[in-house]
CSV table of C-alpha atoms in Angstrom, one decimal:
chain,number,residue,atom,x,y,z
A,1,UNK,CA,-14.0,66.0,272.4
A,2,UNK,CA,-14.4,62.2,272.7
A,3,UNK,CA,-15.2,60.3,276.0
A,4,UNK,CA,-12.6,57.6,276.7
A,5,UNK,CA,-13.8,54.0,277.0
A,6,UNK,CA,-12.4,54.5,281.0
A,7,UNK,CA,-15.0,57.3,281.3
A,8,UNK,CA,-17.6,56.1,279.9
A,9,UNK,CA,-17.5,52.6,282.0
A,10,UNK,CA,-21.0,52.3,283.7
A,11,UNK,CA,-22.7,55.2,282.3
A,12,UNK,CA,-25.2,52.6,280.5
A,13,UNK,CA,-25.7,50.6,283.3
A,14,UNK,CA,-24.6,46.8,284.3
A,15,UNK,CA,-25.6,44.0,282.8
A,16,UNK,CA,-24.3,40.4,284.5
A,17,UNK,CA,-23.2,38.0,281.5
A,18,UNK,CA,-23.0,34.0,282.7
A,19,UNK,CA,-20.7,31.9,280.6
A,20,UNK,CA,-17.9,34.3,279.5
A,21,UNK,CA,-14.5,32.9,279.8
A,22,UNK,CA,-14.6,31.8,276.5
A,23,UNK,CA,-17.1,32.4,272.9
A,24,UNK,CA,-19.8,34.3,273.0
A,25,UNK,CA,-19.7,35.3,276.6
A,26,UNK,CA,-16.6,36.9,276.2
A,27,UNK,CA,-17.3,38.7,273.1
A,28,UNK,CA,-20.3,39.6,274.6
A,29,UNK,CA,-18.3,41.2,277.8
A,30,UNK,CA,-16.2,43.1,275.5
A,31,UNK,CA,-19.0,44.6,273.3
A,32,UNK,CA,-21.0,46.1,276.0
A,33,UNK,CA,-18.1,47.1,278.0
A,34,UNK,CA,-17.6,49.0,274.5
A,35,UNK,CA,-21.0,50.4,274.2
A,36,UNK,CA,-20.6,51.9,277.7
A,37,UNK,CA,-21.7,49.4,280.3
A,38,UNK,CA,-20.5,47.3,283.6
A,39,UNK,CA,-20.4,43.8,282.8
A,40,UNK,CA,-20.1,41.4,285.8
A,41,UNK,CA,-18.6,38.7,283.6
A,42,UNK,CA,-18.9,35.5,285.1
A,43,UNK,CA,-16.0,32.4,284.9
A,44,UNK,CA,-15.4,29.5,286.0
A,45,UNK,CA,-11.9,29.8,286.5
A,46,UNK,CA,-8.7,32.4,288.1
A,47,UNK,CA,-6.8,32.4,284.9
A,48,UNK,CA,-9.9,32.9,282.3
A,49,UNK,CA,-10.8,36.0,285.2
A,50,UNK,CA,-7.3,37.4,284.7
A,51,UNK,CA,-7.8,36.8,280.7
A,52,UNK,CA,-10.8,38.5,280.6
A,53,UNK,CA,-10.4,41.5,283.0
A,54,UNK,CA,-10.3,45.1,281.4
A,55,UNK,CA,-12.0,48.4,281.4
A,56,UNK,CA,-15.5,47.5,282.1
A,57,UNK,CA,-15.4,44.2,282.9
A,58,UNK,CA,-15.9,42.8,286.4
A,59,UNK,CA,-14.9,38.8,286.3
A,60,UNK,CA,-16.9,37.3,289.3
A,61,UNK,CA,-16.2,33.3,289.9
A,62,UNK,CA,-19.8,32.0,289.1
A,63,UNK,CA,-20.7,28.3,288.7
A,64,UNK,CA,-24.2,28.7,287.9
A,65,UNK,CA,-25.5,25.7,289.4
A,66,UNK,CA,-23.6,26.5,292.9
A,67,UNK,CA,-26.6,28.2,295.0
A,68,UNK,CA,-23.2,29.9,297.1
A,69,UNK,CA,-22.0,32.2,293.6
A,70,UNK,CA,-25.5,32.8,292.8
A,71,UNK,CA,-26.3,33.9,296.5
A,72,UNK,CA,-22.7,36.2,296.1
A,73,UNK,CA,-23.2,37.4,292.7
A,74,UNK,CA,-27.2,38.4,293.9
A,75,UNK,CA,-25.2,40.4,297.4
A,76,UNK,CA,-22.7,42.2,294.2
A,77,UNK,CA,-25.0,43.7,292.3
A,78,UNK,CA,-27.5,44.7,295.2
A,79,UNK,CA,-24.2,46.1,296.7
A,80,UNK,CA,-23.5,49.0,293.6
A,81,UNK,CA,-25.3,51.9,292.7
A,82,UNK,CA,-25.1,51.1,289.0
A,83,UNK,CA,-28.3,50.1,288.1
A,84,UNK,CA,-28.5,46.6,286.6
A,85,UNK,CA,-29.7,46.7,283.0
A,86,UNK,CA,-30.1,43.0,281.4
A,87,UNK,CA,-28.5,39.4,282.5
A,88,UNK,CA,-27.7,38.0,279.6
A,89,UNK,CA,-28.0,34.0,280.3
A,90,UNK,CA,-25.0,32.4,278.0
A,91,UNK,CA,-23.4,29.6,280.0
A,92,UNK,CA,-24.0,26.4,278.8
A,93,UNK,CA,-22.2,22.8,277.3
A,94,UNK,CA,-23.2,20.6,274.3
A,95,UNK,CA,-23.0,17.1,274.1
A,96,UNK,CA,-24.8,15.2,271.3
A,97,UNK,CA,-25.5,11.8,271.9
A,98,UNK,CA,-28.4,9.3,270.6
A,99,UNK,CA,-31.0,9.0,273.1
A,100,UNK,CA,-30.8,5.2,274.2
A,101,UNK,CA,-26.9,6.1,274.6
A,102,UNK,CA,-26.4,8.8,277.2
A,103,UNK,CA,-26.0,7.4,280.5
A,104,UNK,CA,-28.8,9.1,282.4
A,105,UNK,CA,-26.5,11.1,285.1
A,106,UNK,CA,-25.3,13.1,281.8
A,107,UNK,CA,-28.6,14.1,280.6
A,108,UNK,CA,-29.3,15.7,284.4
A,109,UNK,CA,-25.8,17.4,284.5
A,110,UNK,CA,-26.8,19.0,280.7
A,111,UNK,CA,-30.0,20.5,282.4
A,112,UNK,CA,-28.3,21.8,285.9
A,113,UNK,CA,-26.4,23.6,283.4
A,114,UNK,CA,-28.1,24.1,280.4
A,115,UNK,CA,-31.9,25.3,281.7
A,116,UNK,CA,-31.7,24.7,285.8
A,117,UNK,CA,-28.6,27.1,286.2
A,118,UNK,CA,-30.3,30.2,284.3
A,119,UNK,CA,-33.5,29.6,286.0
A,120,UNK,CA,-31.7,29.7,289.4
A,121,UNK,CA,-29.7,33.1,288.0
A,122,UNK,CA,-32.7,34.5,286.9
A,123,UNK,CA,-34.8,34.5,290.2
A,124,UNK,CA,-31.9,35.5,292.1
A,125,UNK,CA,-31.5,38.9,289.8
A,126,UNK,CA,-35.1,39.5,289.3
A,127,UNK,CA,-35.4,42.0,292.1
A,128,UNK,CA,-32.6,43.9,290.9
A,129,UNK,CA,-33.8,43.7,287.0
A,130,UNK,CA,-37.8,44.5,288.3
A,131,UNK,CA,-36.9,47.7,290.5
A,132,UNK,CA,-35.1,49.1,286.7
A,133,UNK,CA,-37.4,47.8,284.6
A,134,UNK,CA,-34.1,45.7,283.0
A,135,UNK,CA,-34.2,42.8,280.4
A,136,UNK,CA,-33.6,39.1,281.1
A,137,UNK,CA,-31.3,37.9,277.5
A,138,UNK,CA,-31.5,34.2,277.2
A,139,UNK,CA,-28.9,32.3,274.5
A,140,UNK,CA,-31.0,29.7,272.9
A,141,UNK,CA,-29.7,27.9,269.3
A,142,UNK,CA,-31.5,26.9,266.6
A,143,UNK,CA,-31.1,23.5,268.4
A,144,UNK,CA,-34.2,25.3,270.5
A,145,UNK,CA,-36.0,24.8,267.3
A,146,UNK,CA,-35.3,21.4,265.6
A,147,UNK,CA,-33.4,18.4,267.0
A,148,UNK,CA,-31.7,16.5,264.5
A,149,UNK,CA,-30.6,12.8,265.3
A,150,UNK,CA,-28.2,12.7,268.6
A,151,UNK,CA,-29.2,16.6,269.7
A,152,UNK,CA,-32.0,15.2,271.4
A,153,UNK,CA,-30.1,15.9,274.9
A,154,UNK,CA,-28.9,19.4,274.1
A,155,UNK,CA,-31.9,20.0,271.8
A,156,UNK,CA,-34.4,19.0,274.9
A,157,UNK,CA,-32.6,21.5,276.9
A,158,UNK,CA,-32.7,24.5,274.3
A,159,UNK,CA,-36.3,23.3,273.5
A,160,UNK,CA,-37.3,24.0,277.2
A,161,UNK,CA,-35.2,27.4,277.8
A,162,UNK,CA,-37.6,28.1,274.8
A,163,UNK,CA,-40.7,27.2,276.4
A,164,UNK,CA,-39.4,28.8,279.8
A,165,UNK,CA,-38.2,31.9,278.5
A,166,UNK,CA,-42.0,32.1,276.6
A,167,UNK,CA,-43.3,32.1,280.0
A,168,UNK,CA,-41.6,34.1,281.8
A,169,UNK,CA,-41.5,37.2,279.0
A,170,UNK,CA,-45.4,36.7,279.1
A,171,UNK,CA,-45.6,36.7,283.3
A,172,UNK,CA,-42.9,39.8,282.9
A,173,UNK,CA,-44.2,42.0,280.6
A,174,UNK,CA,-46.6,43.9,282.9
A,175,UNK,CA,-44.2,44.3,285.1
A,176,UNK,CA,-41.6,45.9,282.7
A,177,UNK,CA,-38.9,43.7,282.1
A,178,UNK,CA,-38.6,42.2,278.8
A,179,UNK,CA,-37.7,39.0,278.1
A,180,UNK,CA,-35.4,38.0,275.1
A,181,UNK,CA,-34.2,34.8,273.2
A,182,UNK,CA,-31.2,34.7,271.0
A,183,UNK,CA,-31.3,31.4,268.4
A,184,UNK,CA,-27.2,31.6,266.9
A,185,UNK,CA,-26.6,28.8,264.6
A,186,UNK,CA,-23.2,27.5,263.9
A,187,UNK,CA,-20.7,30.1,265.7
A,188,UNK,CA,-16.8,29.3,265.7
A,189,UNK,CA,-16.1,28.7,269.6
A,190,UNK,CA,-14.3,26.4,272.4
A,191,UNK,CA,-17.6,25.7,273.5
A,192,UNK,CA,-18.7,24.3,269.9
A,193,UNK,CA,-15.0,22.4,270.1
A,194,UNK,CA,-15.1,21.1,273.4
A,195,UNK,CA,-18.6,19.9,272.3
A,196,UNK,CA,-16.6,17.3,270.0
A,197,UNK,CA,-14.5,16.6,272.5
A,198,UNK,CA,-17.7,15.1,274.4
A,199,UNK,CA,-19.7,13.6,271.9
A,200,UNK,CA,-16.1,11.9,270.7
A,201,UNK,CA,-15.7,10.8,274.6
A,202,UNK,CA,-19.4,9.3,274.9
A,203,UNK,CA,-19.2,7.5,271.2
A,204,UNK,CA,-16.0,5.5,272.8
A,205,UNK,CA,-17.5,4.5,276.5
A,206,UNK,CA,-20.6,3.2,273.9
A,207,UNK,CA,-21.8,-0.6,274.4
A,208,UNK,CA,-20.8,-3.0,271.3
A,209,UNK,CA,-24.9,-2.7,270.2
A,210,UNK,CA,-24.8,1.1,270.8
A,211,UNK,CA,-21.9,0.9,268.4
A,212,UNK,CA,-23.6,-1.3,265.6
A,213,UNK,CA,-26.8,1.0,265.8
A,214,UNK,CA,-25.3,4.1,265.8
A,215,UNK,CA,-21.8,4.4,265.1
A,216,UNK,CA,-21.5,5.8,261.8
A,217,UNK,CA,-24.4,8.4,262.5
A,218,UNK,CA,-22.2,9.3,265.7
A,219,UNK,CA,-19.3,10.1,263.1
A,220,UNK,CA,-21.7,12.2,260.7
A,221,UNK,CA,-22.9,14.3,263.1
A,222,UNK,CA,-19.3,15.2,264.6
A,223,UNK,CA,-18.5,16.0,260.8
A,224,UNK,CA,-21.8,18.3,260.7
A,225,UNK,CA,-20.6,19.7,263.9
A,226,UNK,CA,-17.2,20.3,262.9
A,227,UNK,CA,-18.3,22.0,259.4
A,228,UNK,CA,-21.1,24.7,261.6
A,229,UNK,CA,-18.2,25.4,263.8
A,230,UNK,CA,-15.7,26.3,261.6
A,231,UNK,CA,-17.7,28.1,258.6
A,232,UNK,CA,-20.1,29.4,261.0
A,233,UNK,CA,-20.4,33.1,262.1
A,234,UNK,CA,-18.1,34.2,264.8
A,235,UNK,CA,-18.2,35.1,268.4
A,236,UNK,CA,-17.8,38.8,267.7
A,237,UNK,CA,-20.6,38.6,264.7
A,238,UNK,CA,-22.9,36.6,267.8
A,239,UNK,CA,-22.0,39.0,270.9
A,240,UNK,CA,-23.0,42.3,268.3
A,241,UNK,CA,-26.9,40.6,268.0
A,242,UNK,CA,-26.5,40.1,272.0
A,243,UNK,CA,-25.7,43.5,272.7
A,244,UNK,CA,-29.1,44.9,270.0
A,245,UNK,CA,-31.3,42.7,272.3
A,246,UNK,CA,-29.8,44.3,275.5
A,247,UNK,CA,-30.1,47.8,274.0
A,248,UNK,CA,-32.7,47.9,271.3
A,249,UNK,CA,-35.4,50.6,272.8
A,250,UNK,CA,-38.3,48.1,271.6
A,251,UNK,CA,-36.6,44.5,271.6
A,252,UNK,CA,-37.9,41.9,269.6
A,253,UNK,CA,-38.7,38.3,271.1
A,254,UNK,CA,-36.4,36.4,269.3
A,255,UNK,CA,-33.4,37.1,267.6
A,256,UNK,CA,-31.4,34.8,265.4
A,257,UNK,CA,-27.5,34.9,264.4
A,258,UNK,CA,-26.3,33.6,261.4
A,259,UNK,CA,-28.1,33.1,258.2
A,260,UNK,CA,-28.1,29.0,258.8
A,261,UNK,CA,-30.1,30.0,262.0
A,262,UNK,CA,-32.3,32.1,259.5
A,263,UNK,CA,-33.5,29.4,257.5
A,264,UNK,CA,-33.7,27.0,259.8
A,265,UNK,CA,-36.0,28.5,261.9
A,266,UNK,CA,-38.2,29.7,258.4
A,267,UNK,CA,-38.2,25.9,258.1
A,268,UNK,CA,-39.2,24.8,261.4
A,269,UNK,CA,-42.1,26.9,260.8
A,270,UNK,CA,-43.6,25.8,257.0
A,271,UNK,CA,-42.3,22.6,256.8
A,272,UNK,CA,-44.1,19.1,258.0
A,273,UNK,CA,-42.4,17.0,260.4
A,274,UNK,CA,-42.2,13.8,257.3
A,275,UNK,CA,-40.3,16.6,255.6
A,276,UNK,CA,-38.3,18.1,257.9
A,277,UNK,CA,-37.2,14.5,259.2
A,278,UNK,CA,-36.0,14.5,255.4
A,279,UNK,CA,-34.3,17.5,255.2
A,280,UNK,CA,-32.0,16.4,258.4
A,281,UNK,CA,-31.3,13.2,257.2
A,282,UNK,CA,-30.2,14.8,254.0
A,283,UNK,CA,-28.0,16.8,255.3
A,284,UNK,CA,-26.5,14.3,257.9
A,285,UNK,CA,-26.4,12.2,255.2
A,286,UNK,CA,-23.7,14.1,253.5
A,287,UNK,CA,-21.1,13.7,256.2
A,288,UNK,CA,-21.6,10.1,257.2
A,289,UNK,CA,-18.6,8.1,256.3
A,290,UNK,CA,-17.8,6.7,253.4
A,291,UNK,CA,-18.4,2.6,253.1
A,292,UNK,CA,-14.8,0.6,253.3
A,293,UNK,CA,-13.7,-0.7,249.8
């Protein structure tokens, strides 16, 4: 006889997943709730709560950089007997902009949310994830790895959650909880479209020079952007690699999703800066538009 998914709900634990009323956190909700587990499925919104709700799947209102729904999501899982397995740290935004460009309070908003949010979320649920020797998941890119022209402000973010996470798995370890980053390259999702969105925004509110300097790169990189996106692995494909690093018995430190975030990272690691400055201006190259008649 088969277990339903109804009775099986909990039976592998809970495991708190930031970031999933849309994407990969959602996928990801769904996947574990699948395999067996509670997932406290944080949103920012009612209706992406009410969207998301099923067997196995808590929604809790959580704005990651509001200490009040850290402090309340920290008092819910301390409140259950269900032990809590992993946090899998997935909220996040993109905006790609050239350096000189983004207006400083944008580049501190992208690391409240970006790096500053899962730090907070992190020491809040340590506790809970040291007394059952659990797993801290953190959702990198390959934008963790190499920056291309405009990423520096999402890159810089992904670059430190690299450098973070590195630290903490090593102060961890001894204690038992494992520490876990997850590189996707291009995945089909809102967030990768509301990205656009942004970057579009912040190329219009640019000054004349801004414009003259770095227009037509601005352009290129929403057409790179908007080819990753839509030819990119999917959510689902992204939440299945999630779910390995939350159950895997042995983890690896790094996983990657996609074969783009495959190669880039083999590049990152053989290939000089002079060439891989090459590499991304060939490929940006590609999608720049073309000159007027």
């Amino acid at each position: 006889m088969t277990t339903s998914p109804e009775n099986r709900i909990g039976t592998q634990g809970c495991v708190v997943v930031t970031g999933a009323s849309t994407g990969i956190g959602a996928a990801t909700a769904r996947e574990l709730a699948h395999r067996g587990f509670l997932v406290l499925a944080g949103v920012r919104r009612d209706r992406d709560a009410d969207a998301l709700r099923a067997p196995g799947i808590e929604p809790v209102i959580l704005d990651i950089t509001d200490p009040d729904h850290i402090s309340a999501l920290a008092t819910r899982v301390d409140s259950q007997t269900t032990p809590l397995r992993a946090v899998v740290n997935n909220a996040g935004i993109s905006v790609n902009a050239p350096v000189e460009a983004l207006p400083l309070n944008e580049w501190r908003t992208l690391f409240e949310v970006n790096l500053f949010g899962h730090v907070a979320v992190t020491q809040a649920l340590l506790p809970a994830l040291l007394r059952e020797s659990g797993r801290v998941i953190n959702i990198s890119s390959v934008g963790g790895k190499i920056a291309m022209a405009t990423f520096g402000p999402y890159a810089g973010t992904k670059f430190a959650l690299e450098a973070v996470s590195d630290a903490l798995r090593r102060e961890l370890a001894p204690l038992g909880v494992a520490v876990v980053v997850v590189e996707p390259g291009g995945v089909h999702t809102e967030m990768g479209e509301r990205g656009i969105a942004t970057t579009t925004r912040l190329a219009e509110a640019m000054s004349p020079d801004h414009r003259d300097r770095y227009g037509q790169l601005v352009q290129a990189v929403v057409a790179l952007t908007a080819a990753g996106t839509t030819g990119g692995s999917t959510a689902e494909q992204a939440a299945r690699v999630v779910a390995e690093a939350v159950t895997a018995r042995r983890p690896s430190t790094r996983y990657t999703v996609g074969r783009d975030a495959a190669m880039i990272t083999r590049l990152s690691r053989v290939l000089s800066d002079r060439m891989l400055d090459r590499v991304a201006a060939a490929t940006l190259r590609r999608h720049h538009p073309k000159a007027a008649a």
